[in-house]
Structure formats: C-alpha cells, structure tokens
Short mmCIF file of C-alpha atoms in Angstrom, two decimals:
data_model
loop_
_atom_site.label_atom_id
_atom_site.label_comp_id
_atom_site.label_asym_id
_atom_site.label_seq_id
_atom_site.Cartn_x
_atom_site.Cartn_y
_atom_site.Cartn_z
CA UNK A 1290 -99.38 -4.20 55.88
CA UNK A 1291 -96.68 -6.00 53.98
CA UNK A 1292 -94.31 -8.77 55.43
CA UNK A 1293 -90.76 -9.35 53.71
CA UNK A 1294 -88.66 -11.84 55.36
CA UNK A 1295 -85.06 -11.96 54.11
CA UNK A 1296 -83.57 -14.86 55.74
CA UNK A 1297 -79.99 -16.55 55.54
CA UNK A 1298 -79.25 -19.63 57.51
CA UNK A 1299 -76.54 -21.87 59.25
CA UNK A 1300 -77.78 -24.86 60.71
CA UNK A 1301 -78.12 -28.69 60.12
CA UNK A 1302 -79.13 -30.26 57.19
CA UNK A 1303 -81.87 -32.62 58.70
CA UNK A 1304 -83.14 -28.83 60.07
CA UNK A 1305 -83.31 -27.00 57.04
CA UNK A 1306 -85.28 -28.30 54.17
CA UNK A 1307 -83.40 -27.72 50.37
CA UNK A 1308 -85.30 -25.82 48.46
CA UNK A 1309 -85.45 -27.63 44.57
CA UNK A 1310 -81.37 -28.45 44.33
CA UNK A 1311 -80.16 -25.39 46.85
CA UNK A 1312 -79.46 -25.90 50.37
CA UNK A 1313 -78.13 -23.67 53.21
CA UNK A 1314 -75.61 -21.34 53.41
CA UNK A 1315 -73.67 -20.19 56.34
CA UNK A 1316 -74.57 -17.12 57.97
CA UNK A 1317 -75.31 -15.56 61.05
CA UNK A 1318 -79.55 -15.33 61.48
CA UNK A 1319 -81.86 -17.63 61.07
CA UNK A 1320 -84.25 -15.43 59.23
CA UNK A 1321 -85.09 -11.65 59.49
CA UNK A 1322 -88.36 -10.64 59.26
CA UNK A 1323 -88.97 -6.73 58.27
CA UNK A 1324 -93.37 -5.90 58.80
CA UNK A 1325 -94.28 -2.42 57.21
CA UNK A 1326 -96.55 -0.69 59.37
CA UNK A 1327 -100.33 -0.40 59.30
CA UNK A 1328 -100.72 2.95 60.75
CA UNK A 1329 -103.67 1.20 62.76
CA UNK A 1330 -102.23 -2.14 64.23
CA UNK A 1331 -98.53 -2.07 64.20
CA UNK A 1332 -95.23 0.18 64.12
CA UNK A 1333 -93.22 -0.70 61.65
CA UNK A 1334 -90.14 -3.21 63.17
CA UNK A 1335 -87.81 -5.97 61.85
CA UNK A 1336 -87.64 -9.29 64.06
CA UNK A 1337 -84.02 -11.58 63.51
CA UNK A 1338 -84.18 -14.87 64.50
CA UNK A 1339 -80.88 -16.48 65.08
CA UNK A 1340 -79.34 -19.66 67.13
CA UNK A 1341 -77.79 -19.46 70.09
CA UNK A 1342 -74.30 -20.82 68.49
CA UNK A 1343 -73.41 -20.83 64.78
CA UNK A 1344 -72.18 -24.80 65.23
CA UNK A 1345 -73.64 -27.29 62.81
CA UNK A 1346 -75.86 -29.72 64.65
CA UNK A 1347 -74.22 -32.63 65.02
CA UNK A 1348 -77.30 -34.47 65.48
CA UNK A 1349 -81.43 -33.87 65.18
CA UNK A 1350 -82.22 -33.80 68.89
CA UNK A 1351 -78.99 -31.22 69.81
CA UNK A 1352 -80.88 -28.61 66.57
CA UNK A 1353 -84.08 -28.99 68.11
CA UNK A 1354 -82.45 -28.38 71.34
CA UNK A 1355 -81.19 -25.15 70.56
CA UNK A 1356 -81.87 -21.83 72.00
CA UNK A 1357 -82.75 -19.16 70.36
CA UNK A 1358 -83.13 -15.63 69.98
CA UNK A 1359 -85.11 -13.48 68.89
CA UNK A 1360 -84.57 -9.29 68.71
CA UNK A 1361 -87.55 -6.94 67.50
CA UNK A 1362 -86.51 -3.24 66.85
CA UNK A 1363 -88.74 -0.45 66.35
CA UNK A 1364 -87.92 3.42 65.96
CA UNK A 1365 -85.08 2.74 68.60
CA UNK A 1366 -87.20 0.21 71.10
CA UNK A 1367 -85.38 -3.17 71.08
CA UNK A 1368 -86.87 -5.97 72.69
CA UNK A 1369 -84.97 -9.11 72.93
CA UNK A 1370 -87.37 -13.04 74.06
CA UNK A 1371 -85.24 -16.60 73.75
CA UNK A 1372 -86.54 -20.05 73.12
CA UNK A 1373 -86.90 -21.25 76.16
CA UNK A 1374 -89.15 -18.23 77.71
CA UNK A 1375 -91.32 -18.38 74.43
CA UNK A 1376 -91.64 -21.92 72.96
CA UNK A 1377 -93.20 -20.51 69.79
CA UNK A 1378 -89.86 -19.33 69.09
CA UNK A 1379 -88.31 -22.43 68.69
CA UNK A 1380 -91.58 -24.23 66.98
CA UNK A 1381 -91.14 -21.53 63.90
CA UNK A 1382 -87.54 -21.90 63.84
CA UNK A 1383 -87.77 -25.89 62.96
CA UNK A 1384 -91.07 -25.08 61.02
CA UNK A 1385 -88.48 -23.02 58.55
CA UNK A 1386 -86.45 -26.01 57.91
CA UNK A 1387 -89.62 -27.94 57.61
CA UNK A 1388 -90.65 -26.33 54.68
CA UNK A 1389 -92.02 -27.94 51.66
CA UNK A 1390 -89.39 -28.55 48.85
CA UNK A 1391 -90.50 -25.78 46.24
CA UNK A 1392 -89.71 -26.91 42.39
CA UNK A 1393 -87.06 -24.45 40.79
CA UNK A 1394 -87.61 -23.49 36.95
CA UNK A 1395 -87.95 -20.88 34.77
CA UNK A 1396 -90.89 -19.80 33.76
CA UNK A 1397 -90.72 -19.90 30.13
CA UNK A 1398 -90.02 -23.41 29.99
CA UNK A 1399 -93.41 -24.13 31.62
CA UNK A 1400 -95.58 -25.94 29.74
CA UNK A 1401 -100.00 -26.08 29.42
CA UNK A 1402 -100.37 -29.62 31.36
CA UNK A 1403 -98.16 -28.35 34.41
CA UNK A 1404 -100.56 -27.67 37.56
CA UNK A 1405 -101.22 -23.93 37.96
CA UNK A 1406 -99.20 -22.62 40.64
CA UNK A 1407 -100.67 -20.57 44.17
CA UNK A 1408 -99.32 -16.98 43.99
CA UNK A 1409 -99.34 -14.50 46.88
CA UNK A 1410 -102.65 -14.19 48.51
CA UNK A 1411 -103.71 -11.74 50.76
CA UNK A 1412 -104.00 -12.85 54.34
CA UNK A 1413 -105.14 -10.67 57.21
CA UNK A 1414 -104.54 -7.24 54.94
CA UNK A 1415 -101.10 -7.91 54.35
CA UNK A 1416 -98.47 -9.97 51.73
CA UNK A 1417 -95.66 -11.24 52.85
CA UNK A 1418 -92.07 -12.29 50.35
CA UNK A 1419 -89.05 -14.02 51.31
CA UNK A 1420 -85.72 -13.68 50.06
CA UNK A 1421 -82.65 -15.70 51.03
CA UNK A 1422 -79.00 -16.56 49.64
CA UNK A 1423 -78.17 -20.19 49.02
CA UNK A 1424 -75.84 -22.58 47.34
CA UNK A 1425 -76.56 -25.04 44.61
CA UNK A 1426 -75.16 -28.36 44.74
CA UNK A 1427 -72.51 -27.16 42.18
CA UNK A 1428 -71.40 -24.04 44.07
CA UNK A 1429 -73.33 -21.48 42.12
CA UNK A 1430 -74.63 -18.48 44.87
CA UNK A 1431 -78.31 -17.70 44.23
CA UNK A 1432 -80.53 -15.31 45.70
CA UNK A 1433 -83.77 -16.36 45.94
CA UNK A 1434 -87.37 -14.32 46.37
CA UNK A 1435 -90.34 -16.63 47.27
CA UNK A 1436 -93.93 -14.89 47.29
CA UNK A 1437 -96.82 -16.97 48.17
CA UNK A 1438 -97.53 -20.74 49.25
CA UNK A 1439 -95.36 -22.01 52.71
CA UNK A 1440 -93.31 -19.06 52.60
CA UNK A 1441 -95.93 -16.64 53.14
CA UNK A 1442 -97.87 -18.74 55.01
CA UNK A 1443 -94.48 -19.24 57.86
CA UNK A 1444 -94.40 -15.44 57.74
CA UNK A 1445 -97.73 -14.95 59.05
CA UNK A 1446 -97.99 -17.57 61.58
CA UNK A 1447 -94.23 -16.98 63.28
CA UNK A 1448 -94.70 -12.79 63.70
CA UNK A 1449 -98.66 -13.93 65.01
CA UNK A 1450 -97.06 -16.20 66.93
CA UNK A 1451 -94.67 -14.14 69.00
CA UNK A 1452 -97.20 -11.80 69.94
CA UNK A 1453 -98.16 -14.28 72.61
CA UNK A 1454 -94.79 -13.66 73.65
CA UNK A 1455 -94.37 -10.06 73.49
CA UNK A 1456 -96.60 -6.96 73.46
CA UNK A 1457 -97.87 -5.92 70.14
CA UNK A 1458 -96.10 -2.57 69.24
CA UNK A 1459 -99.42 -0.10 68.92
CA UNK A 1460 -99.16 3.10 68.00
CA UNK A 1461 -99.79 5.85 70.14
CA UNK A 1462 -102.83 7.51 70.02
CA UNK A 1463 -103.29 11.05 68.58
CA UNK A 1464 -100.60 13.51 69.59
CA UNK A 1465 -103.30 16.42 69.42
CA UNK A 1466 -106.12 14.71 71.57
CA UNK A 1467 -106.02 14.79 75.14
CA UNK A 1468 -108.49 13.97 77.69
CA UNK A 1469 -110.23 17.03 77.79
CA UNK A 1470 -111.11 16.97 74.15
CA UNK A 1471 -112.09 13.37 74.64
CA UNK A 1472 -114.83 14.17 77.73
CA UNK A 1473 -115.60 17.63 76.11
CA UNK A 1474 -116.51 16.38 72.74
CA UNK A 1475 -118.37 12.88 74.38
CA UNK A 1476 -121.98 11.70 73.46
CA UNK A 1477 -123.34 11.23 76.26
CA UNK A 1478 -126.32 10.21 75.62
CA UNK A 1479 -124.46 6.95 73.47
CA UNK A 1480 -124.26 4.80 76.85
CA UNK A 1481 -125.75 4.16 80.02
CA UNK A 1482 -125.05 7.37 82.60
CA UNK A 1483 -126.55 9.79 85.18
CA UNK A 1484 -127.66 11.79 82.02
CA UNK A 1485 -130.58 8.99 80.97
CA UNK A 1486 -133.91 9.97 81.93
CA UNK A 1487 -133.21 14.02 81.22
CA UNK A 1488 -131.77 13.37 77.64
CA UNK A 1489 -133.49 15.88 75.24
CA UNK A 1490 -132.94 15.13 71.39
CA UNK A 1491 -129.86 17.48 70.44
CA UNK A 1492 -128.52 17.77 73.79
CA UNK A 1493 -125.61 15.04 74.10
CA UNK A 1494 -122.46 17.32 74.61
CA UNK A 1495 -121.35 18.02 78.13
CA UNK A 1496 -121.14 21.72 77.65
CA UNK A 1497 -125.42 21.12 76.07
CA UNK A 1498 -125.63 19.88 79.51
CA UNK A 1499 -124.10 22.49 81.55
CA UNK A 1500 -120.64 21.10 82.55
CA UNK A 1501 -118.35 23.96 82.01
CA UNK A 1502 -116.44 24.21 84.95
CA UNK A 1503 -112.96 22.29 84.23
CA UNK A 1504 -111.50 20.48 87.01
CA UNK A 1505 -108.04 19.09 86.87
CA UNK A 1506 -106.85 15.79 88.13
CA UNK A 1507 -103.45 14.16 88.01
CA UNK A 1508 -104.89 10.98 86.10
CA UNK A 1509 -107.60 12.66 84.03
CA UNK A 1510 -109.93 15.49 83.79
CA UNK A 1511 -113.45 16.51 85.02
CA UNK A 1512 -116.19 18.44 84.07
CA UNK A 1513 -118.80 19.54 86.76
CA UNK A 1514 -121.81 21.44 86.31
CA UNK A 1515 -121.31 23.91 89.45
CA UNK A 1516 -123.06 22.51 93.12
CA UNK A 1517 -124.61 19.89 90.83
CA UNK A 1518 -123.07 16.87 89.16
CA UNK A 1519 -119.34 15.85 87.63
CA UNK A 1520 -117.89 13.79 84.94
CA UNK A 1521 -114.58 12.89 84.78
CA UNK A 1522 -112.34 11.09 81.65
CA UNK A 1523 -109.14 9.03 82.67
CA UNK A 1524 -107.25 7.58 79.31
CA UNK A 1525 -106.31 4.00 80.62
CA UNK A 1526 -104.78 2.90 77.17
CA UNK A 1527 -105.27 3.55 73.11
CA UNK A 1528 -105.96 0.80 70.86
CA UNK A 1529 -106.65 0.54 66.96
CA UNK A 1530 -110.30 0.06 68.16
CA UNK A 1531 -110.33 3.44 69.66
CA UNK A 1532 -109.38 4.81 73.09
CA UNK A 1533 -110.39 2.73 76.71
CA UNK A 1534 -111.09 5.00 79.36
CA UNK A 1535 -112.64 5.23 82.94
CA UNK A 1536 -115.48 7.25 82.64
CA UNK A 1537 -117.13 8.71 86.46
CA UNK A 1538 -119.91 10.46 87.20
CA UNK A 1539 -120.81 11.78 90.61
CA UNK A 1540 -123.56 13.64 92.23
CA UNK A 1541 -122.27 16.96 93.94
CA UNK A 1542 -126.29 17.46 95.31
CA UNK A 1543 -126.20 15.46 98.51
CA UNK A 1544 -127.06 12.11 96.35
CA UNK A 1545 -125.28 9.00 96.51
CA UNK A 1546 -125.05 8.32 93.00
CA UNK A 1547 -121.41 7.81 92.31
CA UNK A 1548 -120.64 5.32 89.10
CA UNK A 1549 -117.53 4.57 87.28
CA UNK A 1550 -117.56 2.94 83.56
CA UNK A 1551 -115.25 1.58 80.96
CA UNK A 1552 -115.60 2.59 78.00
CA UNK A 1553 -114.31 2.67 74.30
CA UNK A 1554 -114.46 5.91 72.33
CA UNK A 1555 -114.51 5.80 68.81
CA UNK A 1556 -115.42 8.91 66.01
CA UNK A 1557 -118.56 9.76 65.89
CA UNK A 1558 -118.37 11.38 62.42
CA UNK A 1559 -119.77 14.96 64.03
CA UNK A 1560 -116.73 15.81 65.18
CA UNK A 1561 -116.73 13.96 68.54
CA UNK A 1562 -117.32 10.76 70.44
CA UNK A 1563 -119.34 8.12 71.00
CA UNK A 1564 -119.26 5.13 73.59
CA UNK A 1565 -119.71 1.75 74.15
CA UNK A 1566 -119.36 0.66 77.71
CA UNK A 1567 -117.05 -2.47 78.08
CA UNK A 1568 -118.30 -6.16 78.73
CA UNK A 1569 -115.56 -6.68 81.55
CA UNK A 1570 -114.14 -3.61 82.80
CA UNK A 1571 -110.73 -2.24 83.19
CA UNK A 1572 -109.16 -3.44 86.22
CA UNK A 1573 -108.37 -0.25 87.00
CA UNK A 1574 -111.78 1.11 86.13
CA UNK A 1575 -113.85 -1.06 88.25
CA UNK A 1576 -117.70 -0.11 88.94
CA UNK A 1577 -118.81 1.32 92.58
CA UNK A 1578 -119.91 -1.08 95.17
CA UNK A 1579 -123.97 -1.40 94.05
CA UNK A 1580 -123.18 0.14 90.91
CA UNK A 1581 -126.32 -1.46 88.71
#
C-alpha cells in the first residue's frame, strides 16, 4: 500500500514550519492525503484536511483553536469527522506545521563529509511521498516532493490515527462466496463441535458427515442430517483475517445439546475452510446458557 500526500496550506506562520527558505502558500486544504489500496486492508480513498476558515491566525492559541475538517472519499462513500469530535484531527494538523526544517540543495553539489541522508523506508507494507506548492522568500513558486524522514513518518501516524475516529474502509468479502459455500465446504473437525468424539480421519466435510438436507434461514443457512443433528453458518462480518461467523449446532434426537460458536474461517488450501473459535465471542454470537 502506498501513501502520497499532496498538501497545500494557508495558515499562520508560527503553525506551519518553513521548509529550508520556503514557507506557505495560500490555498484552500491543509493537506490531502491519497492511500492506494491493499486489496486486503483498505479501499483505496483520499482524506483532505482543511481549516474551518481560510483566515490567517492572528495569534498561536486562535490556530491551535481551530476546527477542522476532515472528508474521506471512497468509490462514492464520503465520510466527513471535525476537530472537535476527533482530537487526533487537530493533533496532526499542528504536527504538520511542526515539522522539522528539511535542508534544500541539489544533489550534485553534495559533497563526501555531508551526513548520509534517511530515504523512504518501508513502514507497515507501505511508502508514503508528499508533494506541496510553496513560495521562496524571493517569490519563486516551487513544487516540492518529500519521500522519507518526518514526511513519511506524519503520513503514517495521521491516516493510523483517524481510524480511531472512523471505521476502517474493508473490503467486502468475496462476491462469489456465500454462506452456504462457507458451512458446506467447513472442516469440521478444525474446532471444538458436536462432531468430536465420532471424527474418523478423512471425514471433516459436512456432506462426509451426512448433512445434506439444506435449510434456509433469513440470517444464514443450515445443514441438518435428517431426524438427527443441524449446523447452521450466519456471516456476522468479513475481515482481512478471514470471515467471523456464528456457527450452531443442535441436536434434532431428543438431546439437549444446543451450542453456538464464533468463529473465523480462513482457506484451508483443499479447497475449503478451516476454524478457529474466537477468544471473546461476537456479541451477537453468544454461547448457550451451560454451553462448556
């Protein structure tokens, strides 16, 4: 996943820290930050970060007083958080004025004693590059692309930062799986069920098992093995990690056995899918009273 952030500014002086001999320019965002999708963890979106007014600050405590907004689109979502409902908003909005003066040369003038400069590392699988327009002290217009060091390292922290402010935008799972190809294809003998003291090696599929009769449901799906037992699969959410679900499983026999699980599905590299049963459980997928 690669971050660019292409930002132009308007805002106080004492707020935005020159970079070498260029300082801000007027314009109408703060910064806006465009995040390439991992087809795993994220859609890809752009975030703009601008003040609540375009005014100068006429002094530090009204710029650090300032609202301010910030807008994420994605594939025709837009959701919109200010300053004061997320806090982290306005902490990386000073942070990008705090930013460490960065020397401004060209390369080929360098010279062997000079310190060796950080390029762009790789932080959490992704880069991230910014690029703004500024003024030099003598009026010249530059544009400016800064990989690596505080740049990148702003990037990072402000888009992991507003995630505590808004839900991450996940893709959605698999267009072509739904939950009877999740419960039909199942290991079951990959986590604790009804299934554990009959499991014969090579016999982990429901339909190994006998469940073939399909039994629709409004949240999910069932399988029941006729007079005898049922399984049902409802999808509560998909992650990255793999899919959450509410896994039952009910004796049809006259028993009392009646459980309820949640679970995580993930490939199983045979063309199905194992479990692992969840530490704490789903809120909606809560275990029966004197479930063990």
């Amino acid at each position: 996943m690669i971050i660019k952030i292409c930002t132009s500014f308007v805002i106080a002086a004492t707020a935005i820290a020159a970079v070498g001999s260029v300082r801000a320019q007027a314009s109408d965002a703060l910064a806006t930050i465009a995040v390439t999708g991992d087809p795993y963890y994220t859609l890809p979106h752009e975030i703009v970060i601008e003040p609540d007014t375009q005014q100068i600050g006429r002094t530090q405590q009204e710029v650090e007083g300032r609202t301010w907004r910030a807008v994420r689109s994605s594939e025709g979502r837009v959701d919109s958080i200010t300053s004061d409902q997320c806090p982290a908003l306005r902490n990386a909005a000073l942070a990008f004025g705090s930013i460490a003066r960065q020397a401004l040369r060209a390369p080929s003038l360098a010279v062997a004693s000079d310190p060796i400069p950080m390029g762009p590392t790789m932080k959490d699988g992704f880069s991230s590059a910014v690029t703004f327009t500024a003024l030099q002290r003598d009026g010249a217009r530059v544009e400016l692309t800064a990989k690596g060091g505080a740049y990148t390292r702003w990037g990072h922290e402000t888009v992991a930062a507003l995630l505590e402010c808004w839900a991450p935008l996940i893709p959605p799972p698999p267009a072509d799986l739904t939950p009877l190809q999740l419960l039909s294809g199942l290991d079951l003998n990959s986590f604790r069920n009804s299934i554990g003291p009959s499991r014969t090696d090579g016999l982990k599929r429901p339909s190994n098992l006998g469940f073939g009769r399909v039994v629709n449901r409004d949240d999910g799906v069932a399988l029941e093995r006729p007079g005898d037992w049922i399984i049902g699969l409802r999808i509560i959410r998909w992650t990255p990690e793999g899919f959450i679900v509410c896994f039952a499983d009910t004796a049809l026999n006259g028993g009392s056995y009646n459980a309820r699980s949640s679970l995580r599905l993930t490939n199983d590299g045979l063309g199905g899918f194992k479990a692992e049963e969840m530490l704490s459980p789903d809120p909606t997928c809560l275990p029966s009273p004197g479930q063990g």
